[in-house]
Amino acid sequence: DGGITQSPKYLFRKEGQNVTLSCEQNLNHDAMYWYRQDPGQGLRLIYYSQIVNDFQKGDIAEGYSVSREKKESFPLTVTSAQKNPTAFYLCASSIMDRRSSYNSPLHFGNGTRLTVT
Amino acid sequence: AQKVTQAQTEISVVEKEDVTLDCVYETRDTTYYLFWYKQPPSGELVFLIRRNSFDEQNEISGRYSWNFQKSTSSFNFTITASQVVDSAVYFCAPYSLHSGGYQKVTFGIGTKLQVIP
């Protein structure tokens, strides 16, 4: 079945360490996104990518980095510069056909809960 | 600027009661698209329904119905005869076309629905 796989489900790191969250999709979607979710808040966009080897900052990109070397993969690195990294991270994808992208829902992975102590 | 408001942070209903989730979307865009997502305790967001700003026809699908009124910028979602499995956080997520075809998604803070057996 097609879908988005995020791993691991839970991740624990010490403060000051970089950590990379994995996101893989087999939906053949061009666009991929990373969101952060904190308690009592909606989802906030970190980074997004419309095509391979290209990505753009979202609303809260500081302290994060991404790469898009393959269409199906969009890993997110939480760097030591991110001041409050503990959160629930969600990866999503969507089609990018300009005729229908406006009407296309986001497909989400199960998320990674990151705890930094 | 765009603003999406989900005024109800938490709602509790007894099983089989009807429940309506409210969403107000304020924007200067004349064309936009409205989506509802459900986030069960497992964490993955699941797409429920979508509507566009030029179609105010209300719809019913099974136990779900939607009431969209462009004049008041409200896009409400009703669950009829609620069930325990409906317990989740529900997000209103308006889309408007951003430059380059990227979907500019604005998520509400979500409404947590608890259905009590």
Short mmCIF file of C-alpha atoms in Angstrom, two decimals:
data_model
loop_
_atom_site.label_atom_id
_atom_site.label_comp_id
_atom_site.label_asym_id
_atom_site.label_seq_id
_atom_site.Cartn_x
_atom_site.Cartn_y
_atom_site.Cartn_z
CA ASP A 1 0.00 0.00 0.00
CA GLY A 2 1.18 3.51 -0.76
CA GLY A 3 1.93 5.84 2.06
CA ILE A 4 4.40 7.85 4.08
CA THR A 5 6.75 6.24 6.56
CA GLN A 6 8.36 8.20 9.35
CA SER A 7 10.95 6.68 11.59
CA PRO A 8 11.54 6.32 14.40
CA LYS A 9 8.24 6.85 16.20
CA TYR A 10 9.99 8.04 19.38
CA LEU A 11 13.40 9.66 19.52
CA PHE A 12 15.41 10.81 22.50
CA ARG A 13 18.50 13.00 22.30
CA LYS A 14 20.75 14.97 24.56
CA GLU A 15 20.85 18.72 24.23
CA GLY A 16 23.52 19.89 21.80
CA GLN A 17 23.29 16.88 19.50
CA ASN A 18 22.00 17.01 15.96
CA VAL A 19 19.33 14.47 15.08
CA THR A 20 17.86 13.41 11.74
CA LEU A 21 14.25 12.35 11.26
CA SER A 22 13.45 10.10 8.35
CA CYS A 23 10.54 10.49 5.93
CA GLU A 24 9.94 8.20 2.96
CA GLN A 25 6.97 8.12 0.61
CA ASN A 26 5.98 5.73 -2.17
CA LEU A 27 3.04 7.78 -3.43
CA ASN A 28 5.08 9.29 -6.28
CA HIS A 29 4.25 12.75 -4.94
CA ASP A 30 6.43 15.65 -6.02
CA ALA A 31 5.86 17.85 -2.99
CA MET A 32 6.92 17.02 0.54
CA TYR A 33 6.58 18.97 3.78
CA TRP A 34 7.73 18.98 7.38
CA TYR A 35 5.47 20.27 10.13
CA ARG A 36 5.98 20.72 13.81
CA GLN A 37 3.15 20.27 16.30
CA ASP A 38 3.23 21.52 19.88
CA PRO A 39 0.50 20.98 22.50
CA GLY A 40 -2.39 23.38 22.06
CA GLN A 41 -1.10 24.64 18.73
CA GLY A 42 -1.82 23.84 15.15
CA LEU A 43 0.75 22.54 12.73
CA ARG A 44 3.53 24.92 11.76
CA LEU A 45 5.46 24.52 8.54
CA ILE A 46 9.22 24.03 8.84
CA TYR A 47 10.36 23.27 5.28
CA TYR A 48 8.80 22.17 2.03
CA SER A 49 10.08 20.82 -1.26
CA GLN A 50 8.31 20.87 -4.60
CA ILE A 51 10.90 18.96 -6.62
CA VAL A 52 14.10 17.01 -6.14
CA ASN A 53 17.14 19.08 -5.17
CA ASP A 54 15.00 22.08 -4.27
CA PHE A 55 13.42 23.11 -0.98
CA GLN A 56 12.12 26.25 0.66
CA LYS A 57 11.90 27.55 4.22
CA GLY A 58 8.55 27.53 5.90
CA ASP A 59 7.43 29.64 8.82
CA ILE A 60 9.78 28.23 11.47
CA ALA A 61 12.89 27.00 9.62
CA GLU A 62 15.51 28.33 12.06
CA GLY A 63 17.49 25.52 13.63
CA TYR A 64 16.42 22.94 11.03
CA SER A 65 17.86 21.68 7.77
CA VAL A 66 16.58 19.36 5.04
CA SER A 67 17.71 17.66 1.86
CA ARG A 68 15.82 16.29 -1.13
CA GLU A 69 18.22 14.09 -3.08
CA LYS A 70 15.51 11.62 -4.06
CA LYS A 71 11.85 12.13 -4.87
CA GLU A 72 10.74 9.66 -2.23
CA SER A 73 12.89 10.91 0.64
CA PHE A 74 12.87 14.17 2.62
CA PRO A 75 14.91 13.86 5.84
CA LEU A 76 14.81 16.60 8.46
CA THR A 77 17.79 17.42 10.69
CA VAL A 78 17.12 19.14 13.97
CA THR A 79 20.34 20.96 14.79
CA SER A 80 21.71 22.09 18.12
CA ALA A 81 20.75 25.62 17.10
CA GLN A 82 17.07 24.82 17.52
CA LYS A 83 16.30 26.26 20.95
CA ASN A 84 13.21 24.24 21.75
CA PRO A 85 13.34 21.02 19.70
CA THR A 86 11.08 18.82 21.81
CA ALA A 87 7.92 18.38 19.73
CA PHE A 88 5.91 16.10 17.50
CA TYR A 89 7.14 16.20 13.89
CA LEU A 90 4.92 15.32 10.96
CA CYS A 91 5.97 14.71 7.38
CA ALA A 92 3.48 15.10 4.54
CA SER A 93 3.34 14.89 0.79
CA SER A 94 1.03 15.98 -2.01
CA ILE A 95 0.82 16.01 -5.77
CA MET A 96 2.03 19.14 -7.54
CA ASP A 97 0.03 19.11 -10.74
CA ARG A 98 -0.76 22.80 -11.20
CA ARG A 99 -4.20 21.98 -12.49
CA SER A 100 -5.18 20.07 -9.39
CA SER A 101 -2.69 20.82 -6.63
CA TYR A 102 -5.08 23.31 -5.09
CA ASN A 103 -7.58 20.55 -4.62
CA SER A 104 -5.19 17.89 -3.40
CA PRO A 105 -5.08 16.97 0.25
CA LEU A 106 -1.91 16.42 2.20
CA HIS A 107 -0.99 12.85 3.04
CA PHE A 108 0.66 12.52 6.43
CA GLY A 109 2.98 10.06 8.08
CA ASN A 110 2.49 8.80 11.62
CA GLY A 111 4.90 11.32 13.06
CA THR A 112 8.05 11.25 15.18
CA ARG A 113 7.95 12.42 18.76
CA LEU A 114 11.31 13.96 19.60
CA THR A 115 12.38 14.56 23.18
CA VAL A 116 15.55 16.49 23.89
CA THR A 117 16.88 16.63 27.46
CA ALA B 1 -3.11 38.22 6.18
CA GLN B 2 -5.01 34.99 6.61
CA LYS B 3 -6.48 33.83 9.85
CA VAL B 4 -8.21 30.60 10.75
CA THR B 5 -10.05 30.31 14.05
CA GLN B 6 -11.27 27.20 15.77
CA ALA B 7 -12.83 28.72 18.86
CA GLN B 8 -13.68 25.39 20.50
CA THR B 9 -10.54 23.91 22.03
CA GLU B 10 -12.24 20.89 23.61
CA ILE B 11 -15.70 19.37 23.29
CA SER B 12 -17.17 16.42 25.15
CA VAL B 13 -20.34 14.69 24.04
CA VAL B 14 -22.10 11.50 25.00
CA GLU B 15 -22.15 8.79 22.38
CA LYS B 16 -24.94 9.14 19.81
CA GLU B 17 -25.23 12.88 20.29
CA ASP B 18 -24.66 15.19 17.33
CA VAL B 19 -21.70 17.56 17.49
CA THR B 20 -20.69 20.54 15.35
CA LEU B 21 -17.13 21.78 15.05
CA ASP B 22 -16.72 25.44 14.13
CA CYS B 23 -14.15 27.07 11.87
CA VAL B 24 -13.89 30.65 10.70
CA TYR B 25 -11.48 31.59 7.93
CA GLU B 26 -10.66 35.23 7.30
CA THR B 27 -8.86 36.05 4.09
CA ARG B 28 -8.73 38.56 1.28
CA ASP B 29 -8.35 35.79 -1.24
CA THR B 30 -11.41 35.30 -3.39
CA THR B 31 -10.53 31.72 -4.24
CA TYR B 32 -9.56 29.28 -1.55
CA TYR B 33 -10.08 25.72 -0.50
CA LEU B 34 -11.16 24.37 2.82
CA PHE B 35 -10.10 21.04 4.26
CA TRP B 36 -10.83 19.20 7.47
CA TYR B 37 -8.38 16.69 8.92
CA LYS B 38 -8.80 14.26 11.80
CA GLN B 39 -5.94 13.35 14.13
CA PRO B 40 -6.69 10.27 16.23
CA PRO B 41 -4.53 9.40 19.24
CA SER B 42 -2.15 7.51 16.94
CA GLY B 43 -0.96 10.89 15.64
CA GLU B 44 -1.42 10.59 11.89
CA LEU B 45 -3.58 13.27 10.31
CA VAL B 46 -6.28 11.86 8.08
CA PHE B 47 -7.97 13.89 5.36
CA LEU B 48 -11.78 14.07 5.77
CA ILE B 49 -13.34 16.55 3.38
CA ARG B 50 -12.58 19.47 1.10
CA ARG B 51 -14.62 22.33 -0.31
CA ASN B 52 -13.84 25.30 -2.51
CA SER B 53 -14.82 28.91 -1.90
CA PHE B 54 -17.10 29.17 -4.90
CA ASP B 55 -19.27 26.23 -3.95
CA GLU B 56 -21.54 26.89 -1.00
CA GLN B 57 -23.64 23.81 -1.50
CA ASN B 58 -23.71 21.87 1.72
CA GLU B 59 -23.10 18.15 1.69
CA ILE B 60 -23.86 15.09 3.70
CA SER B 61 -21.76 11.95 3.59
CA GLY B 62 -22.78 9.25 5.97
CA ARG B 63 -22.59 10.67 9.46
CA TYR B 64 -20.61 13.71 8.32
CA SER B 65 -22.08 16.96 6.99
CA TRP B 66 -20.59 20.33 6.15
CA ASN B 67 -22.06 23.80 6.28
CA PHE B 68 -20.10 26.45 4.38
CA GLN B 69 -21.22 30.09 4.42
CA LYS B 70 -18.91 32.41 2.54
CA SER B 71 -20.65 35.53 3.84
CA THR B 72 -19.61 34.72 7.39
CA SER B 73 -16.38 32.88 6.48
CA SER B 74 -17.57 29.87 8.43
CA PHE B 75 -16.96 26.27 7.52
CA ASN B 76 -18.57 24.03 10.10
CA PHE B 77 -18.41 20.29 10.32
CA THR B 78 -21.10 18.15 11.96
CA ILE B 79 -20.89 14.56 13.11
CA THR B 80 -24.29 12.94 13.53
CA ALA B 81 -24.79 10.17 16.08
CA SER B 82 -21.25 10.41 17.38
CA GLN B 83 -19.27 7.28 18.19
CA VAL B 84 -16.32 6.65 20.49
CA VAL B 85 -14.09 6.21 17.41
CA ASP B 86 -14.79 9.81 16.51
CA SER B 87 -12.69 10.91 19.50
CA ALA B 88 -9.80 12.83 17.99
CA VAL B 89 -8.45 16.30 17.31
CA TYR B 90 -10.03 17.92 14.27
CA PHE B 91 -8.18 20.54 12.26
CA CYS B 92 -9.61 23.07 9.88
CA ALA B 93 -7.02 23.78 7.19
CA PRO B 94 -7.72 26.41 4.54
CA TYR B 95 -5.57 26.46 1.42
CA SER B 96 -4.86 29.34 -0.90
CA LEU B 97 -2.58 29.30 -3.87
CA HIS B 98 0.80 30.75 -3.11
CA SER B 99 3.18 31.89 -5.79
CA GLY B 100 4.66 29.01 -7.71
CA GLY B 101 1.74 26.73 -7.11
CA TYR B 102 2.70 25.84 -3.58
CA GLN B 103 -0.25 25.26 -1.34
CA LYS B 104 -0.11 27.75 1.49
CA VAL B 105 -1.70 25.81 4.28
CA THR B 106 -2.87 27.47 7.46
CA PHE B 107 -3.87 25.04 10.16
CA GLY B 108 -6.21 25.97 12.97
CA ILE B 109 -5.19 25.04 16.50
CA GLY B 110 -7.60 22.12 16.42
CA THR B 111 -10.65 21.05 18.38
CA LYS B 112 -10.30 18.04 20.63
CA LEU B 113 -13.44 15.95 20.57
CA GLN B 114 -14.11 13.38 23.25
CA VAL B 115 -17.03 11.04 22.78
CA ILE B 116 -18.02 9.43 26.05
CA PRO B 117 -19.55 5.96 25.91
#
